[in-house]
């Protein structure tokens, strides 16, 4: 019975997340009402408040879903990277970027970034920071793997390299999110252009 309850709970959670993501896109974060999310998810308003205190918590859950999916996809790249540093980095970063608007719109990302900046010590802010840290650690893990295979210089600080790559990508992503007209292929090309300089410096 406990297994069934857990599946039902997970199903309700997923329906709420999917309904909220759709309504945030359609009506905007501020315009989407909890009542409408409940109706579209086919759950009661009370059920939503059993899981989340407010809309910010729901947005946080969507961000978490987004990032955890790319982290799961990235594990395969870290385990079996291409035999070229630039290609390996581009594949991992590409997973992050290409999936970034799957659940969230740019407006939703802006809202999430604003909450995490304004309320860094809140559960949302702490969770957002933790997700960024996981992405950074995954990039560092890829660098370490490339060092093990002899493709990246072993005298370099792999963790610092991962931080550098993530921080640069993240800043470019923030600029991308600010501009509604900016497109993902443009962002990918800009990141590749800058990463080429780094790859030339760290490769064996």
PDB file of C-alpha atoms in Angstrom, residues 19-201:
ATOM      1  CA  UNK A  19       0.228  22.486 -14.892  1.00  0.00           C
ATOM      2  CA  UNK A  20       2.176  25.277 -13.193  1.00  0.00           C
ATOM      3  CA  UNK A  21       4.861  25.297 -15.898  1.00  0.00           C
ATOM      4  CA  UNK A  22       2.197  25.586 -18.606  1.00  0.00           C
ATOM      5  CA  UNK A  23       0.291  28.347 -16.811  1.00  0.00           C
ATOM      6  CA  UNK A  24       3.446  30.295 -15.921  1.00  0.00           C
ATOM      7  CA  UNK A  25       4.250  30.299 -19.638  1.00  0.00           C
ATOM      8  CA  UNK A  26       0.738  31.265 -20.725  1.00  0.00           C
ATOM      9  CA  UNK A  27      -0.230  33.812 -18.074  1.00  0.00           C
ATOM     10  CA  UNK A  28       3.171  34.784 -16.690  1.00  0.00           C
ATOM     11  CA  UNK A  29       4.393  34.004 -13.204  1.00  0.00           C
ATOM     12  CA  UNK A  30       2.450  36.832 -11.573  1.00  0.00           C
ATOM     13  CA  UNK A  31      -0.677  36.177 -13.624  1.00  0.00           C
ATOM     14  CA  UNK A  32      -0.934  32.456 -12.889  1.00  0.00           C
ATOM     15  CA  UNK A  33      -3.229  31.737  -9.952  1.00  0.00           C
ATOM     16  CA  UNK A  34      -2.966  28.805  -7.564  1.00  0.00           C
ATOM     17  CA  UNK A  35      -6.643  28.053  -8.229  1.00  0.00           C
ATOM     18  CA  UNK A  36      -5.958  27.720 -11.954  1.00  0.00           C
ATOM     19  CA  UNK A  37      -2.953  25.483 -11.325  1.00  0.00           C
ATOM     20  CA  UNK A  38      -5.083  23.241  -9.103  1.00  0.00           C
ATOM     21  CA  UNK A  39      -7.849  23.048 -11.697  1.00  0.00           C
ATOM     22  CA  UNK A  40      -5.481  22.180 -14.540  1.00  0.00           C
ATOM     23  CA  UNK A  41      -3.657  19.600 -12.402  1.00  0.00           C
ATOM     24  CA  UNK A  42      -7.015  18.140 -11.294  1.00  0.00           C
ATOM     25  CA  UNK A  43      -6.168  18.423  -7.607  1.00  0.00           C
ATOM     26  CA  UNK A  44      -7.620  20.500  -4.794  1.00  0.00           C
ATOM     27  CA  UNK A  45      -6.067  23.790  -3.724  1.00  0.00           C
ATOM     28  CA  UNK A  46      -5.450  22.155  -0.350  1.00  0.00           C
ATOM     29  CA  UNK A  47      -3.388  19.442  -2.042  1.00  0.00           C
ATOM     30  CA  UNK A  48      -1.141  22.086  -3.603  1.00  0.00           C
ATOM     31  CA  UNK A  49      -0.619  23.731  -0.213  1.00  0.00           C
ATOM     32  CA  UNK A  50       0.223  20.328   1.252  1.00  0.00           C
ATOM     33  CA  UNK A  51       3.248  20.291  -1.056  1.00  0.00           C
ATOM     34  CA  UNK A  52       4.111  23.968  -1.470  1.00  0.00           C
ATOM     35  CA  UNK A  53       3.761  27.093   0.651  1.00  0.00           C
ATOM     36  CA  UNK A  54       3.490  29.482  -2.309  1.00  0.00           C
ATOM     37  CA  UNK A  55       4.043  29.946  -6.038  1.00  0.00           C
ATOM     38  CA  UNK A  56       7.741  30.540  -5.438  1.00  0.00           C
ATOM     39  CA  UNK A  57       8.062  27.021  -4.053  1.00  0.00           C
ATOM     40  CA  UNK A  58       6.358  25.636  -7.149  1.00  0.00           C
ATOM     41  CA  UNK A  59       8.727  27.599  -9.392  1.00  0.00           C
ATOM     42  CA  UNK A  60      11.620  26.237  -7.354  1.00  0.00           C
ATOM     43  CA  UNK A  61      10.373  22.696  -7.928  1.00  0.00           C
ATOM     44  CA  UNK A  62      10.249  23.337 -11.691  1.00  0.00           C
ATOM     45  CA  UNK A  63      13.826  24.673 -11.660  1.00  0.00           C
ATOM     46  CA  UNK A  64      14.893  21.609  -9.668  1.00  0.00           C
ATOM     47  CA  UNK A  65      13.210  19.282 -12.171  1.00  0.00           C
ATOM     48  CA  UNK A  66      14.915  21.080 -15.062  1.00  0.00           C
ATOM     49  CA  UNK A  67      18.380  20.955 -13.522  1.00  0.00           C
ATOM     50  CA  UNK A  68      18.121  17.385 -12.245  1.00  0.00           C
ATOM     51  CA  UNK A  69      17.166  16.153 -15.702  1.00  0.00           C
ATOM     52  CA  UNK A  70      20.253  17.743 -17.259  1.00  0.00           C
ATOM     53  CA  UNK A  71      22.451  16.447 -14.437  1.00  0.00           C
ATOM     54  CA  UNK A  72      21.174  12.923 -15.120  1.00  0.00           C
ATOM     55  CA  UNK A  73      21.888  13.323 -18.834  1.00  0.00           C
ATOM     56  CA  UNK A  74      25.318  14.787 -18.100  1.00  0.00           C
ATOM     57  CA  UNK A  75      26.458  11.768 -16.097  1.00  0.00           C
ATOM     58  CA  UNK A  76      26.827   9.771 -19.294  1.00  0.00           C
ATOM     59  CA  UNK A  77      29.086  12.431 -20.799  1.00  0.00           C
ATOM     60  CA  UNK A  78      31.309  12.449 -17.707  1.00  0.00           C
ATOM     61  CA  UNK A  79      31.520   8.649 -17.687  1.00  0.00           C
ATOM     62  CA  UNK A  80      32.293   8.363 -21.422  1.00  0.00           C
ATOM     63  CA  UNK A  81      33.599  11.699 -22.748  1.00  0.00           C
ATOM     64  CA  UNK A  82      34.652  12.211 -26.344  1.00  0.00           C
ATOM     65  CA  UNK A  83      38.353  11.959 -27.073  1.00  0.00           C
ATOM     66  CA  UNK A  84      38.533  15.700 -27.721  1.00  0.00           C
ATOM     67  CA  UNK A  85      38.427  18.293 -24.934  1.00  0.00           C
ATOM     68  CA  UNK A  86      36.407  20.850 -26.903  1.00  0.00           C
ATOM     69  CA  UNK A  87      33.846  18.284 -28.035  1.00  0.00           C
ATOM     70  CA  UNK A  88      33.457  16.852 -24.536  1.00  0.00           C
ATOM     71  CA  UNK A  89      32.868  20.281 -22.966  1.00  0.00           C
ATOM     72  CA  UNK A  90      30.569  21.321 -25.787  1.00  0.00           C
ATOM     73  CA  UNK A  91      28.470  18.171 -25.374  1.00  0.00           C
ATOM     74  CA  UNK A  92      28.017  18.682 -21.626  1.00  0.00           C
ATOM     75  CA  UNK A  93      27.349  22.407 -21.867  1.00  0.00           C
ATOM     76  CA  UNK A  94      25.036  21.729 -24.805  1.00  0.00           C
ATOM     77  CA  UNK A  95      22.889  19.437 -22.649  1.00  0.00           C
ATOM     78  CA  UNK A  96      22.514  22.225 -20.094  1.00  0.00           C
ATOM     79  CA  UNK A  97      21.685  24.929 -22.645  1.00  0.00           C
ATOM     80  CA  UNK A  98      19.467  22.950 -25.028  1.00  0.00           C
ATOM     81  CA  UNK A  99      17.274  21.740 -22.148  1.00  0.00           C
ATOM     82  CA  UNK A 100      17.114  25.105 -20.369  1.00  0.00           C
ATOM     83  CA  UNK A 101      13.775  26.195 -21.865  1.00  0.00           C
ATOM     84  CA  UNK A 102      12.098  22.790 -21.727  1.00  0.00           C
ATOM     85  CA  UNK A 103      10.048  23.539 -18.606  1.00  0.00           C
ATOM     86  CA  UNK A 104      10.910  27.180 -17.980  1.00  0.00           C
ATOM     87  CA  UNK A 105      10.420  30.243 -20.126  1.00  0.00           C
ATOM     88  CA  UNK A 106      12.874  33.136 -20.009  1.00  0.00           C
ATOM     89  CA  UNK A 107      10.393  35.063 -17.867  1.00  0.00           C
ATOM     90  CA  UNK A 108      10.298  32.164 -15.401  1.00  0.00           C
ATOM     91  CA  UNK A 109      14.105  32.023 -15.288  1.00  0.00           C
ATOM     92  CA  UNK A 110      14.209  35.767 -14.600  1.00  0.00           C
ATOM     93  CA  UNK A 111      11.757  35.316 -11.750  1.00  0.00           C
ATOM     94  CA  UNK A 112      13.741  32.410 -10.312  1.00  0.00           C
ATOM     95  CA  UNK A 113      16.992  34.359 -10.528  1.00  0.00           C
ATOM     96  CA  UNK A 114      15.357  37.366  -8.860  1.00  0.00           C
ATOM     97  CA  UNK A 115      14.019  35.291  -5.955  1.00  0.00           C
ATOM     98  CA  UNK A 116      17.376  33.556  -5.445  1.00  0.00           C
ATOM     99  CA  UNK A 117      19.144  36.943  -5.429  1.00  0.00           C
ATOM    100  CA  UNK A 118      16.651  38.753  -3.210  1.00  0.00           C
ATOM    101  CA  UNK A 119      16.188  35.873  -0.780  1.00  0.00           C
ATOM    102  CA  UNK A 120      19.486  33.934  -0.826  1.00  0.00           C
ATOM    103  CA  UNK A 121      18.921  32.428   2.631  1.00  0.00           C
ATOM    104  CA  UNK A 122      15.375  31.242   1.896  1.00  0.00           C
ATOM    105  CA  UNK A 123      14.734  27.562   1.077  1.00  0.00           C
ATOM    106  CA  UNK A 124      14.340  28.614  -2.576  1.00  0.00           C
ATOM    107  CA  UNK A 125      17.589  30.592  -2.560  1.00  0.00           C
ATOM    108  CA  UNK A 126      19.532  27.803  -0.889  1.00  0.00           C
ATOM    109  CA  UNK A 127      18.132  25.179  -3.271  1.00  0.00           C
ATOM    110  CA  UNK A 128      18.968  27.339  -6.299  1.00  0.00           C
ATOM    111  CA  UNK A 129      22.543  27.784  -5.077  1.00  0.00           C
ATOM    112  CA  UNK A 130      22.841  24.049  -4.415  1.00  0.00           C
ATOM    113  CA  UNK A 131      21.736  23.245  -7.976  1.00  0.00           C
ATOM    114  CA  UNK A 132      24.340  25.636  -9.392  1.00  0.00           C
ATOM    115  CA  UNK A 133      26.925  23.896  -7.222  1.00  0.00           C
ATOM    116  CA  UNK A 134      25.915  20.490  -8.593  1.00  0.00           C
ATOM    117  CA  UNK A 135      26.289  21.725 -12.168  1.00  0.00           C
ATOM    118  CA  UNK A 136      29.703  23.175 -11.314  1.00  0.00           C
ATOM    119  CA  UNK A 137      30.785  19.908  -9.702  1.00  0.00           C
ATOM    120  CA  UNK A 138      29.674  17.935 -12.752  1.00  0.00           C
ATOM    121  CA  UNK A 139      31.769  20.120 -15.056  1.00  0.00           C
ATOM    122  CA  UNK A 140      34.710  19.709 -12.650  1.00  0.00           C
ATOM    123  CA  UNK A 141      34.155  15.943 -12.730  1.00  0.00           C
ATOM    124  CA  UNK A 142      34.358  16.025 -16.534  1.00  0.00           C
ATOM    125  CA  UNK A 143      37.610  17.993 -16.358  1.00  0.00           C
ATOM    126  CA  UNK A 144      38.990  15.446 -13.874  1.00  0.00           C
ATOM    127  CA  UNK A 145      37.983  12.616 -16.207  1.00  0.00           C
ATOM    128  CA  UNK A 146      39.734  14.335 -19.116  1.00  0.00           C
ATOM    129  CA  UNK A 147      42.818  14.717 -16.933  1.00  0.00           C
ATOM    130  CA  UNK A 148      42.722  10.991 -16.155  1.00  0.00           C
ATOM    131  CA  UNK A 149      42.592  10.158 -19.870  1.00  0.00           C
ATOM    132  CA  UNK A 150      45.524  12.462 -20.593  1.00  0.00           C
ATOM    133  CA  UNK A 151      43.591  15.061 -22.581  1.00  0.00           C
ATOM    134  CA  UNK A 152      43.847  17.887 -20.038  1.00  0.00           C
ATOM    135  CA  UNK A 153      47.013  18.948 -18.239  1.00  0.00           C
ATOM    136  CA  UNK A 154      47.252  17.220 -14.865  1.00  0.00           C
ATOM    137  CA  UNK A 155      49.060  20.125 -13.220  1.00  0.00           C
ATOM    138  CA  UNK A 156      45.900  22.258 -13.409  1.00  0.00           C
ATOM    139  CA  UNK A 157      43.310  22.625 -10.634  1.00  0.00           C
ATOM    140  CA  UNK A 158      40.370  20.695 -12.093  1.00  0.00           C
ATOM    141  CA  UNK A 159      37.863  22.028  -9.579  1.00  0.00           C
ATOM    142  CA  UNK A 160      38.864  25.624 -10.345  1.00  0.00           C
ATOM    143  CA  UNK A 161      38.610  24.919 -14.083  1.00  0.00           C
ATOM    144  CA  UNK A 162      35.095  23.558 -13.588  1.00  0.00           C
ATOM    145  CA  UNK A 163      34.150  26.688 -11.645  1.00  0.00           C
ATOM    146  CA  UNK A 164      35.605  28.902 -14.376  1.00  0.00           C
ATOM    147  CA  UNK A 165      33.716  27.099 -17.146  1.00  0.00           C
ATOM    148  CA  UNK A 166      30.441  27.112 -15.210  1.00  0.00           C
ATOM    149  CA  UNK A 167      30.716  30.745 -14.123  1.00  0.00           C
ATOM    150  CA  UNK A 168      31.358  31.895 -17.683  1.00  0.00           C
ATOM    151  CA  UNK A 169      28.511  29.783 -19.059  1.00  0.00           C
ATOM    152  CA  UNK A 170      26.184  30.972 -16.307  1.00  0.00           C
ATOM    153  CA  UNK A 171      26.934  34.652 -16.926  1.00  0.00           C
ATOM    154  CA  UNK A 172      26.282  34.186 -20.641  1.00  0.00           C
ATOM    155  CA  UNK A 173      23.054  32.332 -19.827  1.00  0.00           C
ATOM    156  CA  UNK A 174      21.912  35.218 -17.617  1.00  0.00           C
ATOM    157  CA  UNK A 175      22.509  37.641 -20.498  1.00  0.00           C
ATOM    158  CA  UNK A 176      20.612  35.257 -22.801  1.00  0.00           C
ATOM    159  CA  UNK A 177      17.653  35.140 -20.418  1.00  0.00           C
ATOM    160  CA  UNK A 178      17.537  38.938 -20.192  1.00  0.00           C
ATOM    161  CA  UNK A 179      16.879  39.275 -23.931  1.00  0.00           C
ATOM    162  CA  UNK A 180      13.686  37.728 -25.271  1.00  0.00           C
ATOM    163  CA  UNK A 181      14.995  37.912 -28.834  1.00  0.00           C
ATOM    164  CA  UNK A 182      18.180  35.936 -28.053  1.00  0.00           C
ATOM    165  CA  UNK A 183      18.202  32.394 -29.450  1.00  0.00           C
ATOM    166  CA  UNK A 184      19.793  29.211 -28.150  1.00  0.00           C
ATOM    167  CA  UNK A 185      22.019  28.645 -31.256  1.00  0.00           C
ATOM    168  CA  UNK A 186      23.509  32.133 -30.737  1.00  0.00           C
ATOM    169  CA  UNK A 187      24.241  31.302 -27.092  1.00  0.00           C
ATOM    170  CA  UNK A 188      25.823  27.969 -27.996  1.00  0.00           C
ATOM    171  CA  UNK A 189      28.032  29.656 -30.604  1.00  0.00           C
ATOM    172  CA  UNK A 190      29.153  32.356 -28.156  1.00  0.00           C
ATOM    173  CA  UNK A 191      30.028  29.804 -25.475  1.00  0.00           C
ATOM    174  CA  UNK A 192      31.965  27.696 -28.020  1.00  0.00           C
ATOM    175  CA  UNK A 193      33.923  30.755 -29.162  1.00  0.00           C
ATOM    176  CA  UNK A 194      35.029  31.561 -25.624  1.00  0.00           C
ATOM    177  CA  UNK A 195      35.651  27.954 -24.619  1.00  0.00           C
ATOM    178  CA  UNK A 196      37.998  27.473 -27.596  1.00  0.00           C
ATOM    179  CA  UNK A 197      40.469  29.840 -25.937  1.00  0.00           C
ATOM    180  CA  UNK A 198      40.290  27.873 -22.702  1.00  0.00           C
ATOM    181  CA  UNK A 199      40.587  24.500 -24.454  1.00  0.00           C
ATOM    182  CA  UNK A 200      43.732  25.655 -26.241  1.00  0.00           C
ATOM    183  CA  UNK A 201      45.253  26.595 -22.886  1.00  0.00           C
TER     184      UNK A 201
END
